[in-house]
Coordinates of C-alpha atoms and ligand atoms in Angstrom, one line a residue:
X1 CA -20.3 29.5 3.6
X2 CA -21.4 29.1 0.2
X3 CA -18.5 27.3 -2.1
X4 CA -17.9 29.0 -5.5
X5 CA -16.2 26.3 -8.0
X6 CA -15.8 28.3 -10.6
X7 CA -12.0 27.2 -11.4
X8 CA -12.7 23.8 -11.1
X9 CA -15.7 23.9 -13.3
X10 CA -14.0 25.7 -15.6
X11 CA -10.9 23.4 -15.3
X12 CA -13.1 20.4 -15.4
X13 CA -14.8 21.4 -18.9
X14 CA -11.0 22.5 -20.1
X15 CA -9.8 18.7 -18.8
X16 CA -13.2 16.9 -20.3
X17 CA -11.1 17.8 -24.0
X18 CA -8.3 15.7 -22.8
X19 CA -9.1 13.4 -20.3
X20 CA -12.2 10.5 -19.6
X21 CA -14.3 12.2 -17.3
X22 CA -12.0 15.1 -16.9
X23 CA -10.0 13.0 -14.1
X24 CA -7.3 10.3 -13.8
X25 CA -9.4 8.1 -11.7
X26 CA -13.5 7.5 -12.3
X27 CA -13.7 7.9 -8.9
X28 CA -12.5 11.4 -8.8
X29 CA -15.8 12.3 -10.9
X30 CA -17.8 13.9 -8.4
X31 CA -20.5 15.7 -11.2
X32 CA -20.3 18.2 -14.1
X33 CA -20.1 21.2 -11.2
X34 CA -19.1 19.2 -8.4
X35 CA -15.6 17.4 -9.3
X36 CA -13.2 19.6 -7.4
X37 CA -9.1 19.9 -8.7
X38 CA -6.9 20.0 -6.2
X39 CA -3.8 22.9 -5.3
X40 CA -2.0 21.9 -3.1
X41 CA -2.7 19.5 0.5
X42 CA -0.6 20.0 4.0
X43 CA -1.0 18.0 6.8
X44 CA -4.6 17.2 6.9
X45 CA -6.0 20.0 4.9
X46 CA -6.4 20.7 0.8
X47 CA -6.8 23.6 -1.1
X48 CA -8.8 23.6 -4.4
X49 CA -8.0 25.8 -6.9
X50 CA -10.4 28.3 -6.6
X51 CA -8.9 28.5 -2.6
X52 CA -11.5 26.7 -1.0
X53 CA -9.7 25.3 2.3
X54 CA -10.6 22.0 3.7
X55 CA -10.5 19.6 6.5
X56 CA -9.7 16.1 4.8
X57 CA -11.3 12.9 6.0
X58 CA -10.7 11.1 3.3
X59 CA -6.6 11.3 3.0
X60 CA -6.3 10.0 -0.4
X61 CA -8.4 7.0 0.7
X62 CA -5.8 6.5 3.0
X63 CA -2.1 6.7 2.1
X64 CA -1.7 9.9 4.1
X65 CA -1.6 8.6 7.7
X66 CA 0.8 11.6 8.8
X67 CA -0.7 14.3 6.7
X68 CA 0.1 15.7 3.2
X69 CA 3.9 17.1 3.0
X70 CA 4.7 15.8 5.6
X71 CA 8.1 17.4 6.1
X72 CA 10.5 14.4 7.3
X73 CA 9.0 11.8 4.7
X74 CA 9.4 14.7 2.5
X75 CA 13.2 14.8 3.2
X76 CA 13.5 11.4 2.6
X77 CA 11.9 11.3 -0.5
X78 CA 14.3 14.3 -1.7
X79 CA 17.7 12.2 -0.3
X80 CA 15.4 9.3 -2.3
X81 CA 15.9 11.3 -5.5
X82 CA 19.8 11.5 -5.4
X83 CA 19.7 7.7 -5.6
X84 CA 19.1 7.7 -8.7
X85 CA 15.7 6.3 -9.5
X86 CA 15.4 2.7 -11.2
X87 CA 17.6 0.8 -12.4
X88 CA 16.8 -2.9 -12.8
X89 CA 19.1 -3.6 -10.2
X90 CA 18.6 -3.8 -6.2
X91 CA 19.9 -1.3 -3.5
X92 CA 20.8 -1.9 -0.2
X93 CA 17.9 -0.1 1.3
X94 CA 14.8 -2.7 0.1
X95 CA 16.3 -5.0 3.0
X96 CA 15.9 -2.3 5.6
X97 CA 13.0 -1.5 5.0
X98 CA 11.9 -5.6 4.7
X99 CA 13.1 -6.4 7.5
X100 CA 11.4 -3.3 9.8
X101 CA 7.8 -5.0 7.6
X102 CA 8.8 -8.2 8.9
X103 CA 9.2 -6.8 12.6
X104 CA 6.3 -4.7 12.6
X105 CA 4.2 -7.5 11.2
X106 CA 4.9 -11.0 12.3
X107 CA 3.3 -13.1 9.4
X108 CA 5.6 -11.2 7.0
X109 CA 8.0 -13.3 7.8
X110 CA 9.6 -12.5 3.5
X111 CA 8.6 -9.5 1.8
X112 CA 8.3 -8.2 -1.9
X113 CA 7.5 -4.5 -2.7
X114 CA 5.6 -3.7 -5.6
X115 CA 4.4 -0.2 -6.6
X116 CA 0.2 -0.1 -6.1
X117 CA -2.2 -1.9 -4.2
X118 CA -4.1 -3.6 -7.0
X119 CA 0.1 -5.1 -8.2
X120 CA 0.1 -6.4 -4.8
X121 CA -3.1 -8.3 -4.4
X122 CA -2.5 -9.6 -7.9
X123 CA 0.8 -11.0 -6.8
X124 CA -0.5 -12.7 -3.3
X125 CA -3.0 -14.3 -5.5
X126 CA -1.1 -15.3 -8.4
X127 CA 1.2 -16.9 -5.7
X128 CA -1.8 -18.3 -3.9
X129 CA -2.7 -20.2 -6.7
X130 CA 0.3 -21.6 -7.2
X131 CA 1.3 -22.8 -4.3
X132 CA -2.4 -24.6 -3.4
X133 CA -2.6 -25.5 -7.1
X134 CA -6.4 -24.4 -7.5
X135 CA -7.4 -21.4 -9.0
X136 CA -10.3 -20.3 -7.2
X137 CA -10.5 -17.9 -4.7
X138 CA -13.3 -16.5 -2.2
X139 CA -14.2 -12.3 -2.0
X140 CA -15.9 -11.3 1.0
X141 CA -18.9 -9.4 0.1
X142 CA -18.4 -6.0 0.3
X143 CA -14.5 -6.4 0.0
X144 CA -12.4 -4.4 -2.3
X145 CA -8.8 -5.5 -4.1
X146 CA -8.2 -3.6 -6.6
X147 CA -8.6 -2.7 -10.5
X148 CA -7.8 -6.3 -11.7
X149 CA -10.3 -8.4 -13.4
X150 CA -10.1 -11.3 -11.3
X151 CA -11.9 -9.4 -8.2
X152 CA -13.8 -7.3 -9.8
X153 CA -16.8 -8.5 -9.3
X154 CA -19.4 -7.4 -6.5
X155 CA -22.3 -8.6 -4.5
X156 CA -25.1 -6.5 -5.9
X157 CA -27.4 -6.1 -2.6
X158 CA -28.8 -2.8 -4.2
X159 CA -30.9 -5.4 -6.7
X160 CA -31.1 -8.1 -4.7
X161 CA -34.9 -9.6 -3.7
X162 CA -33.7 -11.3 -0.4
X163 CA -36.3 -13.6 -0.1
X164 CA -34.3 -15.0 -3.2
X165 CA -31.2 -16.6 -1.4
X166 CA -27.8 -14.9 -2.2
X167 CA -27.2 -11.5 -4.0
X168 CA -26.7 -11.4 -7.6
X169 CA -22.8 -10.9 -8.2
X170 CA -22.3 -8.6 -10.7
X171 CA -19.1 -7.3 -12.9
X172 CA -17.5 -3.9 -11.6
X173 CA -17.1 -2.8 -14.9
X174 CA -17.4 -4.0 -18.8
X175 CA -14.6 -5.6 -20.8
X176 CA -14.2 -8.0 -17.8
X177 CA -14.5 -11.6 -19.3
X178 CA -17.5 -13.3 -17.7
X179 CA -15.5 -16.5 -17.5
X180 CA -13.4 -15.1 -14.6
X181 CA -16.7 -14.8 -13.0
X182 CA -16.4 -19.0 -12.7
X183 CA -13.3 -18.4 -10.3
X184 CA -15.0 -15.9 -7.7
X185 CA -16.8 -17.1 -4.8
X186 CA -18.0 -14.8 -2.3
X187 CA -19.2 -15.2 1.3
X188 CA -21.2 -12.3 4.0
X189 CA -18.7 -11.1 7.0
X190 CA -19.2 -12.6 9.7
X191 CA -20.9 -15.8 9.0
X192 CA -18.2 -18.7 9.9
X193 CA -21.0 -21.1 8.5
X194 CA -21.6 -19.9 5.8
X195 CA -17.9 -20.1 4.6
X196 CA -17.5 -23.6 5.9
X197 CA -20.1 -25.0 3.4
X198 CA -18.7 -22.7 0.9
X199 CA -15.5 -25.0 1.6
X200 CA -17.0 -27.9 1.8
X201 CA -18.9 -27.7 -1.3
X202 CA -15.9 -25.9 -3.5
X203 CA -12.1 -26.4 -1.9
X204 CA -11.4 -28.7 -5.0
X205 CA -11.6 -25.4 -6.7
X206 CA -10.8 -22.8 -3.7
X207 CA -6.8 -22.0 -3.4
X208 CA -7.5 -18.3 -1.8
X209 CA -9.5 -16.5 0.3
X210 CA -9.3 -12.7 0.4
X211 CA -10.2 -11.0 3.5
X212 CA -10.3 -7.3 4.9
X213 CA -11.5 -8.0 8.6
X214 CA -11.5 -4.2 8.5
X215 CA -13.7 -3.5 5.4
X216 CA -12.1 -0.6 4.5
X217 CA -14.3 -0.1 1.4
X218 CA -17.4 -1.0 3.0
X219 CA -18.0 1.2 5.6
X220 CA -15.3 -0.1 8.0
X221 CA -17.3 -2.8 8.5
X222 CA -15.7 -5.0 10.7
X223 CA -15.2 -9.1 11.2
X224 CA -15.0 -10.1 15.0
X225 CA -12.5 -11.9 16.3
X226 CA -13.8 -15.2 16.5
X227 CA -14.9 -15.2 12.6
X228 CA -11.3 -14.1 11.8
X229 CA -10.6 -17.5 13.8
X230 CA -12.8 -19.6 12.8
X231 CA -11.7 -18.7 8.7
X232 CA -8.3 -19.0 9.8
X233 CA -8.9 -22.3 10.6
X234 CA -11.0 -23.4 7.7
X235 CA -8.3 -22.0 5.4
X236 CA -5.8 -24.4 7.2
X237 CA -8.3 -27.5 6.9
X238 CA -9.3 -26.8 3.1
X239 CA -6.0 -25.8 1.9
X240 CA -6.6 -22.3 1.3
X241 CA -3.8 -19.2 1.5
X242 CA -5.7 -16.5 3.5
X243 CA -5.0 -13.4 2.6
X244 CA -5.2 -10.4 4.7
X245 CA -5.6 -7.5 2.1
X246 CA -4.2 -4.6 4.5
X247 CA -4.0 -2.4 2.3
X248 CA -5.8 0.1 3.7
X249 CA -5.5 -1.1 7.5
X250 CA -1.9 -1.7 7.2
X251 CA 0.5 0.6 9.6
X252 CA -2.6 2.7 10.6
X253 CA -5.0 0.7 12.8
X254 CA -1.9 -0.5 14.6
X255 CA 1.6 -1.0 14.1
X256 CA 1.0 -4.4 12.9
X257 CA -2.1 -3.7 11.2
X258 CA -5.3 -5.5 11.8
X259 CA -3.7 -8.9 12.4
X260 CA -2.3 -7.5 15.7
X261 CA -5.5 -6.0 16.6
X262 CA -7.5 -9.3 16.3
X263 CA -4.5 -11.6 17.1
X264 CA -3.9 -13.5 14.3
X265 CA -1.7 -14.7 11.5
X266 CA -2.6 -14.2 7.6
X267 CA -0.3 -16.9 5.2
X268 CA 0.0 -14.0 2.7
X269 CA -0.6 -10.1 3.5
X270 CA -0.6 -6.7 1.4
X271 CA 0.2 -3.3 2.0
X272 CA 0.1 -0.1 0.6
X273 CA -1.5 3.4 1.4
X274 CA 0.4 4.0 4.3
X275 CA 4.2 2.6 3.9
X276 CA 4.7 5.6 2.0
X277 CA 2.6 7.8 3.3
X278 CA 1.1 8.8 -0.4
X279 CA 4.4 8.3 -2.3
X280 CA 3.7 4.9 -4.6
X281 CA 4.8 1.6 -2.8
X282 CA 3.1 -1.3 -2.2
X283 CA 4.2 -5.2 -0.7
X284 CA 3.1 -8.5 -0.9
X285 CA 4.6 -10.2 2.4
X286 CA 4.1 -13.8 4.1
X287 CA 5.0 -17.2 5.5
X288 CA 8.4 -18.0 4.3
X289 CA 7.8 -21.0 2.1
X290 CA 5.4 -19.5 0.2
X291 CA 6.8 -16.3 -0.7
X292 CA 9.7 -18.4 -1.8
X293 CA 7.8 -19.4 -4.7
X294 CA 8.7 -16.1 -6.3
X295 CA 11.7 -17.3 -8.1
X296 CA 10.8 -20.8 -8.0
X297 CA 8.0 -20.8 -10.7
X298 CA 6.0 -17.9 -9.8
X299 CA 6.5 -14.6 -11.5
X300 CA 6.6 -11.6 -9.9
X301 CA 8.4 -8.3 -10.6
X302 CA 8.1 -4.9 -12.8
X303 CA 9.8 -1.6 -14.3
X304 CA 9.3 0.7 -11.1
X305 CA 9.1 -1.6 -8.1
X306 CA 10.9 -0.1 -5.3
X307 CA 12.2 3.2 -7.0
X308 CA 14.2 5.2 -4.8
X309 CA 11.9 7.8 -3.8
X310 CA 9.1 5.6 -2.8
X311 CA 11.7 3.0 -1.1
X312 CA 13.5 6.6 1.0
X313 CA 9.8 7.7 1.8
X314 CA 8.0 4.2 3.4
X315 CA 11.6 4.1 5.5
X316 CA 11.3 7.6 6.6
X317 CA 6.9 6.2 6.9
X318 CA 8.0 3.4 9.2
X319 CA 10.2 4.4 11.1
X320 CA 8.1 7.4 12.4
X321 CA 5.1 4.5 12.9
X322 CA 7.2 2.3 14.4
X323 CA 9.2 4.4 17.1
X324 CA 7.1 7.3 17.3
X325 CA 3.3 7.7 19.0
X326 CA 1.8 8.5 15.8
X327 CA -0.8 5.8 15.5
X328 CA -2.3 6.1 19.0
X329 CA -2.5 10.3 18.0
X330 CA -4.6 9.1 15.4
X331 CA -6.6 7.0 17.2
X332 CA -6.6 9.3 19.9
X333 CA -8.1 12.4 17.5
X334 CA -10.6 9.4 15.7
X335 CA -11.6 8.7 18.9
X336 CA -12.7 12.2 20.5
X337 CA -14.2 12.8 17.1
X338 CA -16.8 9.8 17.2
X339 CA -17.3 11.4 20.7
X340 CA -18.6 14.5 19.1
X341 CA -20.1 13.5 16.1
X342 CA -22.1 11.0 18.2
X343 CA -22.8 13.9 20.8
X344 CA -24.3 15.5 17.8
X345 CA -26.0 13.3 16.4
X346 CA -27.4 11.7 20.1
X347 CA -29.0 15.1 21.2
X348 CA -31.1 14.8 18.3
X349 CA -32.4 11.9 18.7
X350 CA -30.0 10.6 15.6
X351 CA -29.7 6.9 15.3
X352 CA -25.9 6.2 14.4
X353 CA -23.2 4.0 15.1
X354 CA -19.7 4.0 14.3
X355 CA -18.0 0.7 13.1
X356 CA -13.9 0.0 12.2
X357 CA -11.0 1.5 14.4
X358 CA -10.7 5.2 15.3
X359 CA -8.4 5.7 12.4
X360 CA -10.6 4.5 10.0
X361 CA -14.4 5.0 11.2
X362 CA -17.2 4.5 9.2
X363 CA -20.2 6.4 10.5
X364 CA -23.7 4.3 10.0
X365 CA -27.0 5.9 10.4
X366 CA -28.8 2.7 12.8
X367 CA -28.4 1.9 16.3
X368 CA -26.9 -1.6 15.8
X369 CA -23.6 -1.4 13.7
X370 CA -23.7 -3.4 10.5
X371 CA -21.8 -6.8 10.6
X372 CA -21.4 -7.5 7.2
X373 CA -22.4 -5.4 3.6
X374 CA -26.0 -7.0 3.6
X375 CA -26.4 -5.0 6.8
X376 CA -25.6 -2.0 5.0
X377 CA -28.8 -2.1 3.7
X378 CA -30.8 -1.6 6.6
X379 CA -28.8 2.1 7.6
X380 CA -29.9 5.6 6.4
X381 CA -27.7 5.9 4.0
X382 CA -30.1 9.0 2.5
X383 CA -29.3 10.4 5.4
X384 CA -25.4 10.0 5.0
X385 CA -25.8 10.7 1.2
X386 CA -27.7 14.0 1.8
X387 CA -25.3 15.2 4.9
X388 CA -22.0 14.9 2.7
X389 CA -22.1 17.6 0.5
X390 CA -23.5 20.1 3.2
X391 CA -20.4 19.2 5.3
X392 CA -18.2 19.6 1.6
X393 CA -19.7 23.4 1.4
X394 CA -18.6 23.9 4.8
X395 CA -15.0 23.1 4.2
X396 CA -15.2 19.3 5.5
X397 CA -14.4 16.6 3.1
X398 CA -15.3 13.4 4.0
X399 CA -16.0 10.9 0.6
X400 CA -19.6 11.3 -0.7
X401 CA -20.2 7.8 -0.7
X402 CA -20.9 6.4 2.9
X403 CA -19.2 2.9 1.9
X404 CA -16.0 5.2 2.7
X405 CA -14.5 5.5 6.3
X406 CA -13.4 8.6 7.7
X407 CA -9.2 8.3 7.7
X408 CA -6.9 10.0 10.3
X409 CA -4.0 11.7 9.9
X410 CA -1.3 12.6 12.6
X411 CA -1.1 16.1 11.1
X412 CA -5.4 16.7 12.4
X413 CA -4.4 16.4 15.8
X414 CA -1.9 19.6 15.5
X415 CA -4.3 21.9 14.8
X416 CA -8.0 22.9 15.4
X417 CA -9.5 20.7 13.4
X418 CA -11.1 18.6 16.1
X419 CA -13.5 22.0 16.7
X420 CA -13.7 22.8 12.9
X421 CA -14.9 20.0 12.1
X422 CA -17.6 19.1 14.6
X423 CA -19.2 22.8 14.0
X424 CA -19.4 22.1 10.5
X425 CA -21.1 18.6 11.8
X426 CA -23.4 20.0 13.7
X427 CA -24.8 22.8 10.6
X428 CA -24.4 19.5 8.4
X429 CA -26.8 17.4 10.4
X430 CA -29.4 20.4 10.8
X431 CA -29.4 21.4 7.4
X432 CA -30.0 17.5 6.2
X433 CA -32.7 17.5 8.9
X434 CA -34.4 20.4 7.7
X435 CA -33.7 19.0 3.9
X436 CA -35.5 15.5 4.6
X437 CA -38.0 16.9 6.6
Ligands
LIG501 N1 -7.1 -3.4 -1.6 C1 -7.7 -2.6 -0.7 C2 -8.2 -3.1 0.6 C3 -7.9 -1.3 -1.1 O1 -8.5 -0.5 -0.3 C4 -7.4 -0.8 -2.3 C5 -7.5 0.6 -2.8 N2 -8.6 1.3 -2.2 C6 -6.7 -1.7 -3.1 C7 -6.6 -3.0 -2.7 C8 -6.1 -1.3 -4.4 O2 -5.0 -0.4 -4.2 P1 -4.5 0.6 -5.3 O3 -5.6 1.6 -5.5 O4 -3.3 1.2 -4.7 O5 -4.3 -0.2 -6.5

C-alpha cells in the first residue's frame, strides 16, 4: 500500500493561508506533505480525507480510552446538550460525577473540574504554592504538564556532554520569561538520592513536586515503586505537595490510575484525557484541607468549566470504567500486542523492550528498558524514527516521535485489529531493516 495525500496536501497549503502551520496544535505539523487532516474517527480507527483508513495508536494522545464515537458517551453528551450549556452557575450533576472521582481514586478526597490538562496542572500548582508558601517546584526530567510557562522547560539530553554533570535545561518555546527558569528544578526518574539532596539543598524554595510515575510523554517510562515511596516520603519531610499529574494515566492504567497501581497517595492529582473520553474536561482533585484553599485565598475557576456536555460525557466515561471490564480489555488487547510485536521483533534478533502499562506502552529499541529520560539516550531511536512512517503507509498510526506510548482503546479489541496491526508490524520492521541496512 502506497498512501496518496493528495487532499491533505492540498488542504494543508489551502489551511497554511489561515492557520500557523496549517494546524491548531504545532504538534499536529507532521511536514509540508506529511500533515494528515482528519474525516471522521470510530472506535479505534480514523479516516483522512483522502479515505486513507487507519488503525490508531495514538487516541488523541490519550482521551479516547473507549474509542472515537463511542455511542453511549455519545448519548450522554447529546442529553448533555439539552442542559443548556454554561451558565455561571452549578448543576446538580458536578457532585455526581465528584463524588464517583473521589471513589474511584482515594487521594481525591475534593474535587474541582476544569476544562484542559494544562488548566489543571496550573491550578494544583497554584494551590501548591499557596498552601506550602514557597514557590518553587521540582519537574521530573522527561515529564510533561502542559502549555504554561511555568513547566515549560526541558532537560536537554539531546546537547548534553555527560561527562559535564546535569543536562542543560532549556525553554520549550520562546516568549517564556527566563526568570521563571529560577523556579524549576528538575530531578532523573528513579534516583531517590538524587531528589533528597535536591531537598535538602532547596526546600526553602521547593513547595511542589510534579511527578508522572507513568511518563506518559517520555516513552512510558516508568518510576518503581519504591522511588514513588521514597519521594512520597521526602515530600512529607520537606513540606512539599506531591503532585501526581495523571493526566494521561488517569482512568486508563487502572480504575484508580497509577496511584492504585503502585499503592500510594498523591496530596494533589490531575485528570483529564480520559474522564471524558475526548470531550474537554479536566480536574484538579486532593487531600481535603488543601483543596479547601480554593475559596479561601486561592483562585481557581473559568468561563467553560464543567459545561454540560463535557460534565454528561466523563459521567457516561466513568461510569462505563468504573462498572464495566473496560480497562482490563484494554490491557488485555496492550498486552497480546507487546506479545506480537516482541515476537516480531525477537525472531530477528531485534533488541526491544516495552516500558509503562499495557494501555499505554512505549516500545524501546534496547534490551534493558530505560529507567529514567537519560536512558532514553542509549535506545535506537533511528530505528523507531525510521519504522513509524512505514507502519503510517500501511494504515497504522502510532505517533512519529518515539517519546509517545502506544494508547488503547476498548473499541481495538472488537475488531481485527490485533492481526492488522501486527502484519503491518512485521512489513514495518523489514522494510526499516532493509532501509538501515
Ligand atoms: N499533563 C500531562 C501528563 C499530559 O500528558 C498533558 C497533555 N499531553 C498535559 C498535562 C496537558 O494537557 P492538555 O493538553 O489537555 O492541556
Amino acid at each position: 500500500m502506497t498512501r496518496i495525500l493528495e487532499k491533505s496536501n492540498r488542504q494543508h497549503r489551502k489551511a497554511l493561508s489561515k492557520l500557523p502551520l496549517g494546524v491548531s496544535s504545532n504538534f499536529r505539523y507532521w511536514g509540508e506533505d506529511k500533515t494528515i487532516y482528519i474525516e471522521r474517527g470510530s472506535g479505534g480507527r480514523l479516516w483522512d480525507i483522502d479515505g486513507n483508513e487507519y488503525i490508531d495508536y495514538r487516541m488523541g494522545y490519550g482521551p479516547g480510552i473507549l474509542g472515537y464515537a463511542d455511542p453511549r458517551v455519545d448519548q450522554a453528551a447529546r442529553d448533555g446538550i439539552e442542559v443548556g450549556g454554561v451558565f455561571a452557575l452549578s448543576t446538580e450533576r458536578e457532585y455526581e460525577v465528584a463524588k464517583r472521582i473521589s471513589k474511584m481514586v482515594p487521594a481525591a478526597e475534593l474535587v474541582r473540574f476544569s476544562n484542559s490538562g494544562t488548566e489543571a496542572v496550573m491550578a494544583a500548582l497554584r494551590l501548591a504554592r499557596a498552601h506550602s508558601g514557597k514557590d518553587s517546584h521540582i519537574v521530573v526530567e522527561g515529564g510533561y504538564h502542559g502549555v504554561f510557562d511555568s513547566v515549560l522547560w526541558y532537560a536537554d539530553i539531546e546537547e548534553w556532554d555527560q561527562t559535564a554533570g546535569d543536562p542543560p535545561i532549556e525553554a520549550d518555546s520562546e516568549g517564556i520569561p527566563e526568570l521563571l527558569k529560577k523556579l524549576a528544578y528538575f530531578t532523573p526518574l528513579n534516583d531517590a538520592n538524587y531528589l533528597e539532596d535536591l531537598l535538602k539543598r532547596h526546600h526553602q524554595d521547593i513547595g511542589a513536586f510534579l511527578i508522572e510515575p507513568i511518563m506518559g510523554n517520555c516513552c512510558s517510562i516508568m518510576a518503581t515503586a519504591e522511588y514513588v515511596q521514597a519521594a512520597r516520603e521526602l515530600c512529607d519531610k520537606y513540606n512539599v505537595v506531591m503532585i501526581v499529574d495523571e493526566v494521561k494515566t488517569g482512568f486508563r492504567v487502572a480504575r484508580g490510575g497509577v496511584q492504585e497501581l503502585m499503592g500510594f497517595k498523591a496530596d494533589l492529582c490531575t485528570f483529564a484525557k480520559a474522564i471524558g473520553n475526548g470531550y474537554p474536561i479536566s480536574v484538579v482533585a486532593g487531600r481535603e484541607d488543601i483543596m479547601r484553599r480554593f475559596g479561601d485565598g486561592v483562585i481557581h475557576g473559568g468561563t467553560y468549566t464543567c459545561h454540560s456536555v463535557a460534565l454528561a460525557a466523563a459521567e457516561k466515561t466513568l461510569e462505563i470504567l468504573d462498572e464495566t471490564d473496560a480497562l482490563e480489555t484494554i490491557a488485555g488487547y496492550g498486552t497480546a500486542l507487546r506479545q506480537g510485536m516482541g515476537e516480531i521483533l525477537g525472531n530477528r534478533g531485534i533488541p526491544h523492550s516495552f516500558v509503562g502499562h499495557p494501555a499505554m506502552s512505549g516500545l524501546f529499541f534496547s534490551e534493558t528498558p530505560p529507567s529514567n529520560y537519560r536512558d532514553w539516550l542509549n535506545s535506537d531511536y533511528a530505528f523507531y524514527d525510521t519504522m513509524a512512517p512505514q507502519l503510517h503507509e500501511l494504515g497504522v498510526l502510532c505517533e512519529p516521535d518515539s517519546r509517545e506510548p502506544w494508547f488503547i482503546c476498548e473499541a481495538h479489541a472488537q475488531d481485527d485489529s490485533l492481526a492488522q496491526t501486527l502484519a503491518a508490524f512485521e512489513k514495518a520492521v523489514e522494510t526499516t531493516l532493509d532501509k538501515l541496512k
